[in-house]
XYZ file of C-alpha atoms in Angstrom:
190
model
C 99.245 77.260 90.618
C 95.672 77.036 91.827
C 93.640 80.211 91.359
C 92.483 82.163 94.414
C 89.094 83.066 92.921
C 87.194 83.729 96.160
C 89.997 85.935 97.456
C 90.147 87.859 94.160
C 86.409 88.519 94.213
C 86.540 89.674 97.832
C 89.409 92.136 97.172
C 87.666 93.546 94.118
C 84.329 93.815 95.931
C 85.836 95.694 98.892
C 87.705 98.065 96.576
C 84.643 98.713 94.385
C 82.338 99.300 97.392
C 84.690 102.100 98.327
C 84.596 103.430 94.746
C 88.369 103.130 94.458
C 90.177 102.282 91.223
C 93.108 99.878 91.116
C 95.373 102.833 90.377
C 94.072 104.731 93.418
C 94.555 101.676 95.642
C 98.089 101.218 94.300
C 98.919 104.835 95.104
C 97.227 104.883 98.531
C 98.680 101.535 99.644
C 102.069 101.830 97.923
C 101.540 98.341 96.438
C 102.711 97.708 92.876
C 99.845 98.003 90.365
C 100.858 94.736 88.627
C 100.652 92.924 91.966
C 97.150 94.342 92.558
C 96.046 93.304 89.061
C 97.397 89.776 89.599
C 95.561 89.562 92.943
C 92.234 90.675 91.469
C 92.795 88.220 88.620
C 93.068 85.401 91.146
C 96.596 84.617 89.995
C 98.371 85.250 93.295
C 98.070 86.288 96.871
C 101.388 87.942 97.705
C 103.135 88.218 101.016
C 101.426 89.683 104.054
C 103.142 93.044 103.624
C 101.119 94.205 100.602
C 97.952 92.708 102.077
C 98.503 94.662 105.276
C 99.137 97.857 103.300
C 95.972 97.257 101.261
C 93.903 96.590 104.373
C 95.089 99.839 105.909
C 94.417 101.786 102.673
C 90.900 100.313 102.465
C 90.202 100.775 106.193
C 89.582 97.085 106.900
C 91.379 94.501 109.005
C 93.586 91.936 107.278
C 91.172 89.098 108.073
C 88.433 90.818 106.059
C 90.210 89.663 102.889
C 90.167 86.051 104.042
C 86.686 85.650 105.555
C 83.913 83.612 104.033
C 80.564 83.798 105.794
C 80.644 85.781 109.070
C 79.739 83.746 112.148
C 78.545 85.127 115.447
C 79.632 82.115 117.512
C 82.979 80.400 117.731
C 84.753 78.971 114.699
C 85.613 75.283 115.028
C 88.126 73.635 112.702
C 88.468 69.878 113.074
C 91.779 68.108 112.550
C 93.580 71.310 111.535
C 91.901 71.160 108.121
C 89.900 74.306 107.328
C 87.636 74.371 104.282
C 89.752 76.564 102.048
C 93.401 77.235 101.298
C 95.028 80.456 100.127
C 98.368 80.527 98.338
C 100.825 83.265 99.210
C 104.167 84.282 97.889
C 106.778 84.932 100.510
C 107.971 87.943 98.520
C 106.284 91.316 98.225
C 106.524 91.954 94.473
C 106.317 88.401 93.135
C 103.233 87.684 91.044
C 104.024 84.286 89.534
C 105.022 82.003 92.399
C 103.741 80.766 95.723
C 105.632 78.937 98.423
C 103.177 79.326 101.306
C 99.813 77.590 101.761
C 97.615 79.408 104.303
C 94.866 77.419 106.018
C 92.773 79.967 107.944
C 91.648 78.780 111.378
C 89.497 81.859 112.000
C 87.766 82.573 108.683
C 84.284 83.830 109.333
C 84.798 84.939 112.946
C 83.228 88.363 113.282
C 85.284 91.231 114.777
C 88.410 89.219 115.476
C 91.642 91.012 116.301
C 93.992 88.152 115.423
C 94.247 85.828 112.445
C 95.333 82.231 113.167
C 96.667 80.063 110.323
C 98.240 76.693 109.699
C 100.835 77.404 107.018
C 102.623 74.893 104.828
C 106.023 76.354 103.948
C 107.158 74.494 100.851
C 110.646 75.583 99.929
C 113.676 77.580 100.857
C 113.963 80.920 99.136
C 117.380 82.064 98.024
C 116.641 85.541 96.641
C 114.259 87.341 98.951
C 113.825 90.772 100.422
C 112.829 91.511 103.973
C 109.424 93.133 104.379
C 107.663 94.860 107.225
C 104.147 95.831 108.209
C 102.349 96.940 111.334
C 101.471 94.302 113.886
C 102.868 91.215 115.572
C 103.431 87.606 114.524
C 103.570 84.480 116.680
C 104.981 81.422 114.910
C 105.002 77.879 116.341
C 106.705 75.200 114.257
C 104.563 72.061 114.097
C 107.043 70.092 111.994
C 110.154 70.759 109.985
C 112.486 73.700 110.388
C 112.111 77.318 109.327
C 114.528 80.189 109.145
C 113.422 83.651 110.189
C 115.527 86.608 109.207
C 114.560 89.420 111.553
C 116.359 92.721 111.175
C 120.036 91.808 111.037
C 119.616 88.492 112.868
C 118.757 85.003 111.599
C 116.905 82.456 113.713
C 116.531 78.734 113.080
C 113.214 77.598 114.549
C 112.592 73.849 114.746
C 109.624 71.608 115.492
C 108.282 72.479 118.951
C 109.970 75.917 118.954
C 108.246 79.276 118.623
C 109.181 82.838 117.772
C 107.146 85.983 118.525
C 108.092 89.318 116.994
C 106.994 92.805 115.981
C 106.202 92.783 112.260
C 107.331 96.384 111.830
C 110.937 95.132 111.928
C 111.921 93.924 108.433
C 111.652 90.130 108.338
C 111.285 87.044 106.159
C 110.276 83.472 106.945
C 111.139 80.425 104.806
C 111.881 76.730 105.206
C 115.389 75.360 105.547
C 115.008 73.541 102.222
C 112.497 70.889 103.257
C 108.730 71.389 103.683
C 107.640 72.693 107.092
C 104.290 73.299 108.791
C 103.709 76.172 111.214
C 100.952 77.660 113.320
C 100.986 81.425 112.805
C 98.906 83.920 114.769
C 98.978 87.383 113.229
C 97.838 90.678 114.674
C 97.574 93.568 112.265
C 95.953 96.816 113.416
C 93.809 98.719 110.951
């Protein structure tokens, strides 16, 4: 797996500016200490649930973790190919695997309230747990098929379809077994 060095440095920098230890962040965010260590080591970026919990514990918005250089004007991404990719696990406590490639379409935009991504969803997950966090998610399937388990329901969402839901309801998104590509717009309050 490719290392997420820039992300790791950003997380560590934000935490250290607030004079918070990894142990304190783990306790305040309720995120597993091993997951935090793996993130700061650049080994993984886990699912959005721990990131959202960390953002809230640190008093920053989710996008703060993903930004490069802040821009005052609009952010333009040509051909759906942003400059950098982040690798996420679809599972909250997994530190050694990634099945999601996040291409940020808003990195650098100052004071944004939403985070748009193109996400490559590589494989179906068999053993997963539902996770929840504050906010909302809008998913539009560009190609392939995804499955979204939302509460007690399962939804099959195909190319050209969309799903919009409250992230506080336990949920999980994965492919149907073949690679898929989605546009995801996330809102996470802080």
